[in-house]
Amino acid sequence: MRIGVFVCHCGSNIAGTVDCKAAAESALALPDVVYATDLMYTCAEPGQAAIEQAIHDYNLTGVVVASCSPRMHEPTFRRTVERAGLNRYMFEMANIREHVSWIGKDMVANTNKACELIGMAVAKLRNNRPLYAQRFDITKSVLVIGGGVAGIQAALDCADGGIPVILVEKEPTIGGKMAKLDKTFPTVDCSACILGPKMVDVAQHPNITLYACSEVDDITGYVGNFDVKIRRKATYVDWSKCTGCGTCTEKCPSKKVPDRFNENMGLTTAINIPFPQAIPKRASINPQYCRKLTTGKCGICAKVCPTKAIDYTMKDEIITVKVGSVIAATGYDLMDWTVYQEYGGGKYPDVITSLQYERLLNASGPTGGHIVRPSDGKEPKKVVFIQCVGSRDKSIGRPLCSGFCCMYTAKQAVLTKDHIPDSQSYVFYMDIRAVGKLYDEFTRRAIEEYGTEYIRGRVSKIYPDGNGQYVVCGVDTLLGQRIEVTCDLVVLAVGIEASHGASHLAEKLRISYDQYGFFLEGHPKLRPVETNTAGVFLAGVCQGTKDIPSSVAQGSAAAAKVLALFSRDKLENDPQIAHVNPARCVACGKCIRCCPFGAIKEETFRGQLKAKVIDTVCQGCGICTSTCPQGAIQLSHATDNEILAEVNLLCQY
Amino acid sequence: MNIGYYPGCSAKGSSLDYELSSAAVCRELGLVSSEITDWNCCGSTPAHAISSELSAALCTRNLMQASKQGADVVMTPCPSCLSNLLHAKERMKNPEFRKRVDELLDEPSKEDLPEATSVMQMIGRMYNTGQIAAHVKMSLAGLRIAPYYGCLMSRPADLMNFGDPENPTLMESLLAACGATDILDFPLKTECCGAASGIPHRPLSSVNSGRILELATRMEADCIAVCCPLCQMNLDLRQKQAGRQAKTRFDMPVLYYTQLMGLAFGCDEKELGLDKLIARPDKVVDKIKALNTAVREAQGGKA
Amino acid sequence: MPVLEGKELRIVAFLCNWCSYGGADTAGVARATQPTDLRIIRVPCSGRIDPLFVLRALLNGADGVLISGCHPNDCHYSAGNFYARRRLEVLKQFLPILGIDDRRFEYTWVSASEGQRWQQVVTSFTQRIHELGPAPRLEDAEPLLEMADMALKPLRPLGTGQKAPLDELKACIKSKIKDLDVVIGWQQGYDAAHTVPLFMRTEEDVDRLVWGPFNVNNPATYVNEMIGKAVPLDKVKKIGVVVKGCDSRSIVEMLQEKLIDKDNIVLFALPCEGTFDMARIDRELGRYSKIDKVEYDEAGVTITADGTPHRFCITDYAQGKCYNCSMPLAKDADDIFGTAPEITGTPSTPPELAMLDAMTLEQRFSFWKGEMDRCLRCYACRNACPLCVCKDYCIAETREPHFISQEWNVREKIYFQYIHAMHLAGRCTLCGECQRACPVGIPILALRQQLVRIIGQLFDYKSGMDSTATPPLLCYKVEETNIKQREL
Amino acid sequence: MQDSPLNIVRGRDVSFIKEVEAESGQNVSNCYQCGNCTAGCPAAFTYDMQANQVMRAVQLGLKDQVLHSKSIWMCLSCSTCSLRCPNNIDVASVMETLRHMARRENIVAVPRMDKFWMSFLNTVQAFGRSFEIGTMVLYMLRSLRLTTDVDLAPSALSKGKLGFKPHVIPDGGAKAVGRIFKRYQERAKREGVRP
């Protein structure tokens, strides 16, 4: 092998504390090194040209550049050596800037360390092999998981871009949390009026297939070629026949069913359509409450259904689809606030969540848009809003800020005044976080025009005063006094967490998630929509707390990523993947068990069982290599011998 | 299990009735314990208010005395004493602290001091609902009881081990076992009554106990059931002071839960120290009797 | 390469590319001053780091080894650091029994954004290594030879097994042998005091089957080459194996690892009353030319050699593993005869391990130097192991990958033995065949005993007990309750 | 009233912050001033500095201001603040630590609390057990508040709730308790702090 070593000065960044010339000279003593030099700026055009020239002049078969971090310029120099005719993997970098010159000023120690790092790079390079990527076909369709506003936007944008979309929603209707809202901040425009048309577009778009009441059971495969199993849950209504006429819901005798869509603020029937604008507008039966399904006696809905759509024998159905990409848009749920025993832990009827309050405000809600107390149906005159319930609270393990509660609380205070002009609202807050466009102005309006009392402090306890009202024990930290408010209704701005079950989905998608279940993006700043699993993108609150405009924006961004991915007809894999040496494999299967990606299978090779890596699925982590006792499976570009060469260079006494 | 009994100083004075009724209830249930012969004051609030080491020294001596007479566990009716004993036991795990405390003691402390718990928890641990109900001669059904624990019994939660620090329910279960049906969901059950400042700063205790008495009155409680001598004294003996502060007059009997259990077990009123209460418990006793008579008559009528 | 004399120590770090290498870069960008000792090897994932790299570095003179990966749950490959955490924790706890200070090895988590944390990790680890000073070298260690005291109390009465229902077993095997290619058991060897494996193919073969304290071999050793995964598919047999309780654990472990298929194997079990430690018996018999006879009684045997009777009570001469045996009768066998005795008490620390426990780090280091220097690298230990299923492709004898050289020195011998032990972590059932097979009597079982102890404590797991359980190093938990990582 | 604006650079005592943190075992920088400690405090209306303000002053290292605060003496040790703190700070322990520190420095902002406690402890020192009448008499003498709770005396006495005689521990236990106090007082003297 003929190796060339290029030591970069990086101006004075490296040369200031490393003797680059001496380092280059020392490299000449290393085995296989035939050429070594130092350059001012290796990554600049003249530096790259010097490398190319040297490859030609000295017939180099491998190149080591000692400069900055490979995370910075490895791709640059790989392209350089490739231009000069070498395989891009016959190249190694020694990081003598971030790991040497920038972290100490001792010239002797730094130079010695630089020489050793160059030695390690040479030792590794001597074990490197050329690697070649493979190209493979892709399926140009996308799976969108979750039909909230982010998922709807992503689905519509992909569909408009000509990509077939499969939209999976676990509830009977799309629309997500936004469909439950009355108005939206800071414009106070009607939520249903702006979301409704988009929901209709989803139903009518020729490129979108919608599976409501469905969940993703399993996903296998890799970017470009995912196989997805979707579970269509039994609704006991044949949706191809149902017209959404609603006759069944009128006649259903089981009328005391908690209304999930209304956040249990009202009752509904065992067969129902969640709300008038539901998409798909189809009835479904809640088997827990249906008399026919629980006792076998009833069957009224089947009798009255004009299209004979009711089918009490319906079972869950699994369908399989192939897609090339996945957008996760699973949104959020409220945390279980009943851990706050000091707020009654859920036993006081007039202490409700903001989402429940939203349903009270909503004209299509259980009270027809009249604000009344759940306990006695009376109109409240004094309403207390408490922010950060289940947010920014380490004592219950939730230090995160839920982000949008400040704004909707201001909105709800404004709406309360609109609905009940002689009412007074109080908001207990710690900080007002109103960073969006026109947001701060909106909270000021709530205070200045609507007379909302903002009180800076947390609430220690809520208790009924025995006269039908509630005592809220709080503090005004600006005044430095403990204060109490006697009120009729308490609305808690309950913190959010990732949608229940998000972590299970993350495991199926092989993406990471944090302790609250939010999915991890590829890079917090530069890859906010991607995940570390190629072909899987994120939209909306499933990635972290967001308001509606940000969710919509990320939905569009995810769609753009999918469209960019599908702009090519074939994809190229990364050749830094594992390979099995069948001559050494004893088919013990340990690698198959450990692979996080299911990228290794058992196959018969000349009458014997052997492990086999599926090239396009392998992500190159190397867990298999460190698991295989006899070293039969090796991760290319990080083989045992390549790593041992570095260890042995450093430790040889 | 060898149970050492630590009465606490107030048992011999201001809460003689607690002591009497606890003894009666334990006797009825068959809960046997032996009083720590040579016990001393735990130091109460004043000791830990001025020095954790002094407080721990006083408590450690008690635990060591208990240990000497072979007790595996020390049981006390008083939450304040219990809190001090448990705090001491916890702090003594720190070797530096232990060394400082040992300097104050006659002999160095033992490594494994006995456990400490409340009489209430011990009853709860040893007898299930059925076993308690078996002793009931006069049901508490129909009596509106406001259960009140005070601030010490349930917190700090990890030390006192008394369930949810915001909403303990052990007293309710014991009373329910005695037939009580109308136990109020009393929202202030763990709020502080301010007793620790009763003598040096009267308004502090009057305001806080007034709030508790007021809510109990408004919720139409027949009585407040308590488990802490300090709370009892504050709510009962100082009821007039609280009334004056709130510009009203309260008439709310404040009974120890053991007195209520004792009544249910059919113990003699004197034996339960009912005569020691300032706010007369007569209407409570009368109501229990009346309700039981009514039930008996109704059953008799049917038969 | 030599370190800067008197200034630096040799500290090797393995960093995952996605988080910690990025964190080290971030520290550099922030100009966070750090000691110069550390040399970073970049790997794709902490899951890629074979604990053998760490052992190689430590044996070759590294004074400290540091590993850093993504924080749990943040792994770029979703689970690599979870596997790493288990394997590296086992390694960390294994080091002290080898006489290596475990503070010389650390693993931690640093994310790409935590430049400051990286600076602190490097600084405190380097400081720790400097406080420990240069690592002791094998060359400088004085060999130390010591023998373990084998006196132990059994958890059940030991005996000679002569009341076991052997005839019933034979009848059963005869009834099934037509459907089996072979049934493995024991037969008398060159004299009545030794047995050799018996491969039964006919009903007549079955009559030669013996049962007693001389059945020391583990027949599971032959299973892999008959029905293991590497056997060409058209040559896979259907076999039967007669097992003692301990032997069955090897087979259950093979089933657990899916190395063999349950359909291909039938287990026959009798209750074992203990087997002899033949090395000690032979030592007691001394030189002899002929065993005249062996007489059994309930508590032992009398061996008459060259006319001299020698009495051996089983309670005094059993194999070390028999004293701690809590499963004398295989519970998962297909055909079980006889009943298992009652087990009283809990197993004590095996004698070899107890001896090492009592030593200081320096003594252990010297002990292994002395013992391993005698290793012949004959590989008898490996070949006797029923779970060394890749022995035909062992990394001890290849350059692809080139973990270990053939150089004749104590370092390479030790490395081979440590590799062998590490490859059995979470798998070894302590059948003891390796140590029994060792021609020079190195107590290598102690290494496995330590690993079994670590695995038990960390993962609440015992190998070869449940054929449906997953071996602990082939799985992970997101929250590891028993792994208490040290702060750096 | 201060006569000049507070200079938080000059007023800051870093060692004070560390000392409070070490002795109370709490990290005071965890406090983000939500005020929940104050919101639930039963003694808040008697405080000159609210609990959250005490925490703030400790964060800023304002030793003088904190140790002279009356609040640390009026705290009832009911732990409501610690229970409700969203940042898991044991505020009650910080209050108690501050009171201990103030006493050690001989700063007693509410003398009657100290007098009451000492009256109580003196009876314990003398008899081994506390004794209500004894405590009361001592306290009345020391605080010169001779009418304290005399309104309660008739009813309490008539019920036999207050004994005139102290309970003395049998077997010389009272002496043992006395020795504990003596050693405590001697040590305090040695260390130059208020016992």
PDB file of C-alpha atoms in Angstrom, chain A residues 283-399:
ATOM      1  CA  ALA A 283     -71.215   5.815  12.594  1.00  0.00           C
ATOM      2  CA  SER A 284     -69.371   3.374  14.812  1.00  0.00           C
ATOM      3  CA  ILE A 285     -70.422   1.299  17.802  1.00  0.00           C
ATOM      4  CA  ASN A 286     -68.749   1.475  21.199  1.00  0.00           C
ATOM      5  CA  PRO A 287     -68.766  -2.241  22.071  1.00  0.00           C
ATOM      6  CA  GLN A 288     -68.407  -1.545  25.784  1.00  0.00           C
ATOM      7  CA  TYR A 289     -71.853   0.068  25.950  1.00  0.00           C
ATOM      8  CA  CYS A 290     -73.747  -1.480  23.023  1.00  0.00           C
ATOM      9  CA  ARG A 291     -76.639  -3.540  24.416  1.00  0.00           C
ATOM     10  CA  LYS A 292     -76.608  -5.941  21.505  1.00  0.00           C
ATOM     11  CA  LEU A 293     -72.904  -6.634  21.944  1.00  0.00           C
ATOM     12  CA  THR A 294     -72.951  -6.792  25.754  1.00  0.00           C
ATOM     13  CA  THR A 295     -76.264  -8.554  26.450  1.00  0.00           C
ATOM     14  CA  GLY A 296     -77.261  -9.828  23.027  1.00  0.00           C
ATOM     15  CA  LYS A 297     -80.631  -8.135  23.312  1.00  0.00           C
ATOM     16  CA  CYS A 298     -81.361  -4.995  21.271  1.00  0.00           C
ATOM     17  CA  GLY A 299     -80.403  -4.671  17.611  1.00  0.00           C
ATOM     18  CA  ILE A 300     -82.406  -1.491  17.156  1.00  0.00           C
ATOM     19  CA  CYS A 301     -79.748   0.255  15.058  1.00  0.00           C
ATOM     20  CA  ALA A 302     -79.683  -2.672  12.630  1.00  0.00           C
ATOM     21  CA  LYS A 303     -83.462  -2.443  12.305  1.00  0.00           C
ATOM     22  CA  VAL A 304     -83.550   1.286  11.642  1.00  0.00           C
ATOM     23  CA  CYS A 305     -80.473   1.526   9.397  1.00  0.00           C
ATOM     24  CA  PRO A 306     -81.775   2.353   5.910  1.00  0.00           C
ATOM     25  CA  THR A 307     -78.717   0.863   4.179  1.00  0.00           C
ATOM     26  CA  LYS A 308     -78.351  -2.239   6.385  1.00  0.00           C
ATOM     27  CA  ALA A 309     -74.831  -1.223   7.309  1.00  0.00           C
ATOM     28  CA  ILE A 310     -74.804  -2.596  10.865  1.00  0.00           C
ATOM     29  CA  ASP A 311     -72.758  -5.767  11.347  1.00  0.00           C
ATOM     30  CA  TYR A 312     -72.494  -6.981  14.941  1.00  0.00           C
ATOM     31  CA  THR A 313     -70.117  -9.777  13.950  1.00  0.00           C
ATOM     32  CA  MET A 314     -67.421  -7.489  12.579  1.00  0.00           C
ATOM     33  CA  LYS A 315     -63.824  -8.314  13.595  1.00  0.00           C
ATOM     34  CA  ASP A 316     -60.585  -6.346  13.469  1.00  0.00           C
ATOM     35  CA  GLU A 317     -59.002  -6.595  10.054  1.00  0.00           C
ATOM     36  CA  ILE A 318     -55.307  -6.435   9.191  1.00  0.00           C
ATOM     37  CA  ILE A 319     -54.321  -4.938   5.852  1.00  0.00           C
ATOM     38  CA  THR A 320     -50.823  -4.738   4.431  1.00  0.00           C
ATOM     39  CA  VAL A 321     -49.497  -1.826   2.411  1.00  0.00           C
ATOM     40  CA  LYS A 322     -46.119  -0.969   0.892  1.00  0.00           C
ATOM     41  CA  VAL A 323     -44.800   2.568   1.236  1.00  0.00           C
ATOM     42  CA  GLY A 324     -41.481   4.262   0.629  1.00  0.00           C
ATOM     43  CA  SER A 325     -41.653   6.764   3.439  1.00  0.00           C
ATOM     44  CA  VAL A 326     -43.437   7.417   6.731  1.00  0.00           C
ATOM     45  CA  ILE A 327     -44.562  10.652   8.375  1.00  0.00           C
ATOM     46  CA  ALA A 328     -45.359  10.335  12.078  1.00  0.00           C
ATOM     47  CA  ALA A 329     -47.869  12.941  13.240  1.00  0.00           C
ATOM     48  CA  THR A 330     -49.292  11.357  16.340  1.00  0.00           C
ATOM     49  CA  GLY A 331     -49.796  14.528  18.344  1.00  0.00           C
ATOM     50  CA  TYR A 332     -50.325  14.633  22.086  1.00  0.00           C
ATOM     51  CA  ASP A 333     -52.555  13.824  25.019  1.00  0.00           C
ATOM     52  CA  LEU A 334     -53.060  15.647  28.286  1.00  0.00           C
ATOM     53  CA  MET A 335     -51.090  14.299  31.206  1.00  0.00           C
ATOM     54  CA  ASP A 336     -53.059  12.670  34.008  1.00  0.00           C
ATOM     55  CA  TRP A 337     -53.573  15.718  36.222  1.00  0.00           C
ATOM     56  CA  THR A 338     -55.371  13.763  38.942  1.00  0.00           C
ATOM     57  CA  VAL A 339     -51.978  13.288  40.620  1.00  0.00           C
ATOM     58  CA  TYR A 340     -52.643  16.775  41.989  1.00  0.00           C
ATOM     59  CA  GLN A 341     -54.535  15.716  45.108  1.00  0.00           C
ATOM     60  CA  GLU A 342     -54.266  19.295  46.378  1.00  0.00           C
ATOM     61  CA  TYR A 343     -56.525  20.297  43.481  1.00  0.00           C
ATOM     62  CA  GLY A 344     -58.977  17.578  44.399  1.00  0.00           C
ATOM     63  CA  GLY A 345     -57.474  14.901  42.178  1.00  0.00           C
ATOM     64  CA  GLY A 346     -60.525  14.997  39.927  1.00  0.00           C
ATOM     65  CA  LYS A 347     -63.222  14.727  42.581  1.00  0.00           C
ATOM     66  CA  TYR A 348     -64.481  18.317  42.357  1.00  0.00           C
ATOM     67  CA  PRO A 349     -66.898  18.612  39.411  1.00  0.00           C
ATOM     68  CA  ASP A 350     -66.180  22.278  38.771  1.00  0.00           C
ATOM     69  CA  VAL A 351     -62.425  21.857  38.493  1.00  0.00           C
ATOM     70  CA  ILE A 352     -61.975  20.971  34.817  1.00  0.00           C
ATOM     71  CA  THR A 353     -59.296  20.860  32.148  1.00  0.00           C
ATOM     72  CA  SER A 354     -58.862  23.535  29.540  1.00  0.00           C
ATOM     73  CA  LEU A 355     -59.795  21.056  26.817  1.00  0.00           C
ATOM     74  CA  GLN A 356     -63.046  20.333  28.662  1.00  0.00           C
ATOM     75  CA  TYR A 357     -63.610  24.076  28.925  1.00  0.00           C
ATOM     76  CA  GLU A 358     -63.017  24.325  25.191  1.00  0.00           C
ATOM     77  CA  ARG A 359     -65.927  21.918  24.655  1.00  0.00           C
ATOM     78  CA  LEU A 360     -68.105  24.052  26.941  1.00  0.00           C
ATOM     79  CA  LEU A 361     -67.279  27.103  24.846  1.00  0.00           C
ATOM     80  CA  ASN A 362     -67.941  25.302  21.584  1.00  0.00           C
ATOM     81  CA  ALA A 363     -71.321  25.770  19.928  1.00  0.00           C
ATOM     82  CA  SER A 364     -71.343  22.121  18.875  1.00  0.00           C
ATOM     83  CA  GLY A 365     -70.334  21.035  22.377  1.00  0.00           C
ATOM     84  CA  PRO A 366     -72.509  19.399  25.037  1.00  0.00           C
ATOM     85  CA  THR A 367     -73.935  22.706  26.266  1.00  0.00           C
ATOM     86  CA  GLY A 368     -74.397  24.304  22.882  1.00  0.00           C
ATOM     87  CA  GLY A 369     -71.732  26.864  23.656  1.00  0.00           C
ATOM     88  CA  HIS A 370     -73.128  27.994  27.011  1.00  0.00           C
ATOM     89  CA  ILE A 371     -70.623  28.115  29.807  1.00  0.00           C
ATOM     90  CA  VAL A 372     -72.178  26.344  32.766  1.00  0.00           C
ATOM     91  CA  ARG A 373     -70.837  24.608  35.840  1.00  0.00           C
ATOM     92  CA  PRO A 374     -70.845  20.834  35.470  1.00  0.00           C
ATOM     93  CA  SER A 375     -72.056  20.490  39.060  1.00  0.00           C
ATOM     94  CA  ASP A 376     -75.272  22.509  38.938  1.00  0.00           C
ATOM     95  CA  GLY A 377     -75.614  23.882  35.391  1.00  0.00           C
ATOM     96  CA  LYS A 378     -75.356  27.459  36.636  1.00  0.00           C
ATOM     97  CA  GLU A 379     -73.436  30.153  34.833  1.00  0.00           C
ATOM     98  CA  PRO A 380     -70.139  30.869  36.607  1.00  0.00           C
ATOM     99  CA  LYS A 381     -69.327  34.478  37.383  1.00  0.00           C
ATOM    100  CA  LYS A 382     -65.881  34.058  38.829  1.00  0.00           C
ATOM    101  CA  VAL A 383     -63.573  31.804  36.856  1.00  0.00           C
ATOM    102  CA  VAL A 384     -60.023  30.950  37.908  1.00  0.00           C
ATOM    103  CA  PHE A 385     -57.516  29.696  35.354  1.00  0.00           C
ATOM    104  CA  ILE A 386     -54.428  27.926  36.668  1.00  0.00           C
ATOM    105  CA  GLN A 387     -51.473  27.535  34.368  1.00  0.00           C
ATOM    106  CA  CYS A 388     -48.620  25.014  34.456  1.00  0.00           C
ATOM    107  CA  VAL A 389     -50.654  22.162  35.970  1.00  0.00           C
ATOM    108  CA  GLY A 390     -48.390  19.283  35.051  1.00  0.00           C
ATOM    109  CA  SER A 391     -45.896  21.531  33.330  1.00  0.00           C
ATOM    110  CA  ARG A 392     -42.640  22.836  34.757  1.00  0.00           C
ATOM    111  CA  ASP A 393     -43.123  20.617  37.782  1.00  0.00           C
ATOM    112  CA  LYS A 394     -40.164  18.459  38.689  1.00  0.00           C
ATOM    113  CA  SER A 395     -41.920  17.027  41.721  1.00  0.00           C
ATOM    114  CA  ILE A 396     -44.119  14.956  39.426  1.00  0.00           C
ATOM    115  CA  GLY A 397     -41.331  14.395  36.900  1.00  0.00           C
ATOM    116  CA  ARG A 398     -42.493  16.932  34.324  1.00  0.00           C
ATOM    117  CA  PRO A 399     -40.030  19.779  34.063  1.00  0.00           C
TER     118      PRO A 399
END
